[in-house]
């Protein structure tokens, strides 16, 4: 704490000299609070209570085409025991979420981001490092310590990344490439590949590659949108080494935009675990439980087949969503677990949103052994503020 106060004092004394260095300084971050409860929680895996996460920092232009970003996060349990504690007590729970420098117009065509950063698309089933939303079991937002280089224009965006990440509880090196092409105004194509190599000296893990690669095609005219994604994983002491049990994943989405109504559907099929870094957690019951266990949907026994149909209805500042899910083992040897969810979101303004959800899950015979209950009803209320 003394070091922090000393640093603030130095910055204060130096401000008249260096004030012209800082331009376009913006406060950035978000606050998310979620309260959650489950009726039939025989396995004590859902729990109940309230959780919150605060992300706060600054983004400042140091000089032309050079921007610095610093973001802290506070992700602690909601209880009254910490009331009235010293500032040091809270500071011990603060983590550094982002700390990077962004160089724009590098060599007149590149953008480079160096340092700790969020990475990926939040709706990705294979790779997203950053804060998730509307999931009760929200942990501290993960980050990537890396150097990222991007070349983009109206037709393409090519990204190369190299850095370190925490993977399988070990510090690991990660190398990857992502290519996105805008073939037309409606057609987009994406191809990616990532190699994650464990660097810890652990028996069975040291020097081993855990990677994945895949492609996604999207057709999105104004009236509707459809997409299909295929990804494969690999594991071994050689790069892109596949065996007879190579895991793979197929995900297809569709939505129809009818003014206030948006019908949509999703099909997801996975054999084994393609990636442990995805952020696809469907359903207030099944999906939120997997998020709390840091377990991707593909790690559903030996695999999974999922059907989801839903509809969104927008009315004034409200958006209501009704969803139905069918979770089943990928070979359909067992009966399905069924889930129905109703979620409401109220957009108070462009920065503040209130939300609430109610879900009911009817477990299959196999899942009843794990959940110790035939059914479960879960509910949540929350608030999301972005600034």
XYZ file of C-alpha atoms in Angstrom:
387
model
C 0.000 0.000 0.000
C 2.882 2.371 0.780
C 4.330 1.741 -2.681
C 0.988 2.631 -4.271
C 0.698 5.885 -2.298
C 4.282 6.729 -3.164
C 3.603 6.207 -6.850
C 0.532 8.452 -6.706
C 2.567 11.146 -4.953
C 5.272 11.019 -7.623
C 2.689 11.262 -10.400
C 1.056 14.237 -8.667
C 4.353 16.092 -8.333
C 5.305 15.323 -11.923
C 1.946 16.273 -13.420
C 2.746 19.924 -14.295
C 5.800 18.753 -16.233
C 4.277 15.851 -18.113
C 0.632 16.836 -18.438
C 0.966 17.401 -22.148
C 1.948 13.740 -22.637
C -1.527 12.474 -21.749
C -4.246 13.109 -24.305
C -7.761 11.773 -24.710
C -7.926 10.055 -21.312
C -11.030 7.895 -20.827
C -12.334 6.023 -17.804
C -13.327 2.490 -18.897
C -14.827 -0.536 -17.189
C -18.002 -2.220 -16.054
C -19.842 -3.372 -12.936
C -21.842 -6.619 -12.952
C -23.925 -7.917 -10.050
C -25.890 -11.196 -10.110
C -28.044 -12.809 -7.397
C -28.876 -16.485 -7.934
C -30.873 -19.267 -6.278
C -31.736 -22.914 -7.045
C -34.714 -24.870 -5.687
C -33.558 -28.496 -6.033
C -29.811 -28.470 -5.491
C -29.180 -31.943 -4.110
C -25.548 -32.028 -5.253
C -24.861 -28.565 -3.800
C -23.218 -27.535 -7.060
C -25.365 -24.543 -7.923
C -25.515 -22.782 -4.566
C -27.141 -19.419 -4.031
C -26.157 -15.910 -3.087
C -24.870 -12.786 -4.794
C -21.683 -12.176 -6.734
C -20.221 -9.147 -8.391
C -17.268 -8.098 -10.496
C -15.874 -4.617 -10.974
C -13.598 -3.710 -13.883
C -12.181 -0.179 -13.838
C -9.252 1.518 -15.501
C -8.095 4.171 -17.927
C -7.306 4.324 -21.614
C -5.064 7.214 -22.638
C -3.394 8.412 -25.811
C 0.268 8.943 -24.884
C 1.354 10.403 -28.220
C -0.016 10.142 -31.733
C -0.906 6.545 -32.642
C 0.215 5.258 -29.227
C -2.438 4.341 -26.636
C -1.959 2.824 -23.180
C -4.625 0.758 -21.401
C -4.717 -0.243 -17.735
C -7.665 -2.138 -16.256
C -8.079 -3.538 -12.739
C -10.710 -5.983 -11.511
C -12.225 -6.717 -8.130
C -13.998 -10.055 -7.914
C -14.857 -10.949 -4.329
C -17.752 -12.678 -2.557
C -20.743 -10.576 -1.570
C -21.049 -10.521 2.214
C -21.057 -8.085 5.081
C -17.919 -9.306 6.839
C -15.696 -6.914 4.892
C -17.700 -3.799 5.778
C -15.546 -1.137 7.324
C -12.264 -2.869 6.496
C -9.156 -0.924 5.576
C -8.333 -0.044 1.974
C -5.496 -2.569 2.120
C -8.030 -5.375 2.740
C -9.785 -4.614 -0.552
C -6.589 -3.912 -2.453
C -5.391 -7.461 -1.694
C -8.268 -8.751 -3.844
C -7.616 -6.452 -6.816
C -6.138 -8.108 -9.910
C -4.533 -6.612 -12.988
C -6.830 -7.505 -15.890
C -5.233 -5.488 -18.681
C -1.993 -3.520 -19.058
C -0.928 -2.929 -22.632
C 0.262 -0.468 -25.225
C -1.382 -0.239 -28.653
C 0.616 1.061 -31.618
C -1.610 2.115 -34.526
C -0.545 2.758 -38.124
C 2.656 0.820 -37.521
C 4.558 0.816 -40.844
C 1.363 2.476 -42.150
C -0.537 -0.829 -42.186
C -0.334 -2.717 -38.842
C -1.699 -2.429 -35.332
C 0.358 -3.962 -32.514
C -0.878 -4.640 -28.977
C 1.804 -5.582 -26.451
C 1.066 -6.597 -22.860
C -1.792 -8.097 -20.888
C -5.009 -8.030 -22.903
C -8.416 -9.590 -23.482
C -8.677 -11.696 -26.613
C -11.320 -13.367 -28.752
C -15.081 -13.100 -29.296
C -17.335 -13.479 -26.265
C -19.728 -15.852 -28.044
C -16.921 -18.188 -29.168
C -17.181 -21.863 -28.228
C -13.407 -22.369 -28.584
C -11.531 -19.228 -27.474
C -12.409 -16.172 -25.404
C -10.269 -14.529 -22.730
C -12.176 -11.727 -21.070
C -15.202 -10.921 -18.884
C -18.352 -12.968 -19.473
C -21.849 -11.719 -18.768
C -25.136 -13.002 -17.346
C -23.387 -16.103 -15.930
C -23.814 -16.468 -12.170
C -20.565 -18.359 -11.653
C -18.479 -15.480 -12.971
C -14.854 -15.853 -12.021
C -12.127 -13.273 -12.457
C -11.895 -12.395 -16.152
C -8.901 -14.240 -17.687
C -6.310 -12.393 -19.774
C -3.566 -13.159 -22.256
C 0.002 -11.861 -21.807
C 1.071 -11.500 -25.404
C 2.144 -9.533 -28.424
C -0.608 -9.269 -31.036
C -0.131 -7.989 -34.575
C -3.098 -7.205 -36.842
C -3.337 -6.157 -40.470
C -6.796 -5.134 -41.618
C -8.661 -3.404 -44.398
C -12.210 -3.530 -45.758
C -11.692 -7.037 -47.134
C -9.586 -8.840 -44.541
C -8.251 -8.855 -40.989
C -5.210 -11.014 -40.243
C -4.100 -11.440 -36.622
C -0.975 -13.136 -35.266
C -0.506 -13.627 -31.541
C 2.224 -15.045 -29.311
C 2.316 -15.038 -25.535
C 1.571 -16.882 -22.313
C -1.594 -18.130 -20.698
C -2.682 -20.204 -17.724
C -3.843 -23.527 -19.199
C -4.626 -26.767 -17.337
C -3.367 -24.985 -14.177
C 0.071 -24.503 -15.783
C 1.813 -21.565 -17.391
C 1.754 -22.280 -21.103
C 3.006 -20.692 -24.310
C 0.371 -19.873 -26.910
C 0.823 -19.131 -30.603
C -2.020 -18.467 -32.970
C -3.361 -16.968 -36.151
C -6.827 -15.734 -37.082
C -7.944 -14.688 -40.569
C -11.300 -13.020 -41.251
C -12.473 -12.279 -44.791
C -15.394 -10.097 -45.864
C -16.161 -11.843 -49.140
C -19.256 -9.682 -49.750
C -21.470 -7.434 -47.656
C -23.261 -10.584 -46.433
C -20.631 -13.339 -46.588
C -17.858 -13.608 -43.983
C -15.307 -16.389 -43.623
C -12.993 -17.022 -40.675
C -10.143 -19.512 -40.244
C -8.026 -19.918 -37.113
C -5.446 -22.118 -35.454
C -3.838 -22.064 -32.014
C -1.072 -24.095 -30.404
C -0.829 -24.170 -26.613
C 2.349 -25.698 -25.259
C 2.759 -26.371 -21.561
C 6.006 -24.963 -20.235
C 5.841 -26.318 -16.699
C 8.163 -29.192 -15.835
C 5.413 -31.634 -14.950
C 5.349 -35.311 -15.823
C 2.881 -35.872 -18.634
C 2.442 -32.166 -19.356
C 5.852 -30.623 -20.058
C 6.414 -29.964 -23.741
C 2.982 -31.206 -24.729
C 0.840 -29.423 -27.310
C -2.861 -28.752 -26.681
C -4.197 -26.922 -29.697
C -7.128 -26.567 -32.033
C -7.957 -25.189 -35.455
C -11.146 -24.527 -37.352
C -13.212 -22.394 -39.701
C -16.483 -20.487 -39.558
C -18.707 -19.238 -42.368
C -21.417 -16.607 -41.860
C -24.125 -15.411 -44.232
C -25.873 -12.361 -42.802
C -28.036 -10.211 -45.066
C -30.328 -7.768 -43.297
C -33.321 -10.124 -42.990
C -31.585 -13.105 -41.374
C -28.243 -14.625 -40.368
C -26.882 -18.178 -40.510
C -23.455 -19.492 -39.541
C -21.626 -22.804 -39.321
C -18.385 -23.561 -37.481
C -16.163 -26.645 -37.434
C -13.151 -27.101 -35.165
C -10.739 -29.920 -34.329
C -8.385 -30.357 -31.404
C -4.984 -31.993 -31.159
C -2.777 -33.169 -28.327
C 0.703 -34.650 -28.227
C 4.416 -33.986 -28.254
C 4.282 -33.062 -31.934
C 2.425 -30.124 -33.426
C -1.000 -30.944 -34.949
C -0.736 -34.621 -34.051
C -4.091 -36.347 -34.365
C -5.081 -39.796 -33.218
C -8.083 -41.980 -33.860
C -10.005 -40.224 -31.065
C -9.363 -36.676 -32.246
C -11.959 -34.338 -30.688
C -14.047 -32.183 -32.979
C -16.947 -29.757 -32.763
C -19.747 -28.576 -35.043
C -21.871 -25.526 -34.248
C -24.611 -24.041 -36.429
C -26.685 -20.939 -35.653
C -29.573 -19.214 -37.361
C -31.714 -16.144 -36.670
C -34.585 -14.443 -38.485
C -35.138 -10.700 -37.919
C -38.871 -9.882 -37.943
C -39.097 -6.358 -36.547
C -39.860 -6.915 -32.846
C -39.441 -10.712 -32.997
C -36.210 -12.648 -33.597
C -36.680 -16.433 -33.826
C -33.380 -18.336 -33.598
C -31.949 -21.838 -33.318
C -28.634 -23.531 -32.501
C -27.280 -27.021 -33.066
C -24.092 -28.044 -31.268
C -22.305 -31.376 -31.559
C -18.974 -32.252 -29.969
C -16.829 -35.330 -29.573
C -14.399 -34.982 -26.696
C -12.843 -31.671 -25.637
C -11.746 -29.416 -28.490
C -10.783 -26.472 -26.282
C -10.893 -25.510 -22.615
C -10.978 -21.801 -23.464
C -14.476 -21.402 -24.928
C -17.263 -19.228 -23.571
C -20.411 -21.025 -24.744
C -22.551 -21.822 -21.684
C -26.182 -22.246 -22.836
C -28.965 -22.392 -20.288
C -29.416 -20.881 -16.835
C -29.142 -24.323 -15.222
C -26.836 -26.577 -17.251
C -24.729 -23.834 -18.811
C -24.167 -21.866 -15.620
C -23.120 -24.982 -13.759
C -20.499 -25.782 -16.392
C -19.196 -22.219 -16.181
C -18.726 -22.550 -12.424
C -16.739 -25.745 -12.877
C -14.599 -24.102 -15.591
C -15.728 -26.952 -17.843
C -16.670 -26.393 -21.492
C -19.847 -27.785 -22.952
C -17.851 -30.284 -24.998
C -16.726 -31.976 -21.770
C -20.225 -33.409 -21.260
C -19.325 -37.045 -20.634
C -17.724 -38.234 -23.910
C -19.387 -35.502 -25.935
C -22.739 -33.882 -26.477
C -25.451 -33.037 -28.952
C -27.456 -29.935 -28.179
C -30.572 -28.455 -29.744
C -31.705 -24.957 -28.829
C -34.689 -23.019 -30.160
C -35.663 -19.611 -28.905
C -37.216 -16.255 -29.675
C -36.432 -12.681 -28.621
C -39.109 -10.015 -28.357
C -38.154 -6.336 -28.113
C -40.680 -3.917 -26.586
C -39.726 -0.363 -25.654
C -36.674 -0.734 -23.412
C -37.344 -4.432 -22.705
C -36.050 -7.556 -24.450
C -37.742 -10.850 -23.515
C -36.130 -14.173 -24.451
C -37.735 -17.618 -24.319
C -35.483 -20.663 -24.894
C -35.788 -24.423 -24.962
C -32.796 -26.787 -24.752
C -32.178 -30.481 -25.254
C -28.890 -31.834 -23.857
C -27.962 -35.403 -24.804
C -24.854 -37.551 -25.142
C -23.488 -37.331 -28.670
C -24.402 -40.916 -29.619
C -27.974 -40.512 -28.278
C -27.669 -43.608 -26.108
C -29.316 -41.864 -23.157
C -32.459 -39.815 -22.742
C -32.215 -36.027 -22.975
C -32.028 -33.429 -20.250
C -34.571 -30.726 -21.070
C -34.394 -27.095 -20.040
C -36.669 -24.079 -20.528
C -35.562 -20.496 -19.758
C -37.298 -17.132 -19.652
C -35.041 -14.061 -19.480
C -35.948 -10.364 -19.387
C -33.540 -7.467 -19.914
C -34.361 -3.827 -19.303
C -32.080 -1.261 -20.948
C -32.338 1.750 -18.653
C -30.020 3.600 -21.050
C -27.079 2.721 -23.276
C -24.868 2.151 -20.227
C -27.132 0.501 -17.625
C -29.079 -2.757 -17.952
C -31.180 -4.720 -15.456
C -31.891 -8.400 -16.121
C -33.728 -11.354 -14.599
C -34.134 -14.989 -15.558
C -35.992 -18.141 -14.569
C -34.984 -21.609 -15.743
C -36.363 -25.124 -15.277
C -34.321 -28.259 -16.017
C -35.758 -31.788 -16.236
C -32.787 -34.130 -15.903
C -32.324 -37.380 -17.771
C -31.877 -40.617 -15.830
C -28.104 -40.402 -16.236
C -27.879 -36.757 -15.123
C -30.118 -37.442 -12.125
C -27.284 -39.488 -10.618
C -25.053 -36.413 -10.748
C -27.593 -33.796 -9.730
C -29.274 -35.984 -7.062
C -32.597 -34.539 -8.231
C -35.103 -35.181 -11.006
C -35.555 -31.507 -11.779
C -34.284 -28.106 -10.798
C -35.606 -24.556 -10.876
C -33.100 -21.709 -10.925
C -33.548 -17.961 -10.915
C -31.362 -14.899 -11.129
C -31.565 -11.105 -11.069
C -28.764 -8.730 -11.873
C -27.439 -5.415 -13.074
C -24.793 -4.560 -15.670
C -23.222 -1.106 -15.922
C -20.695 -0.305 -18.660
C -18.707 2.905 -18.895
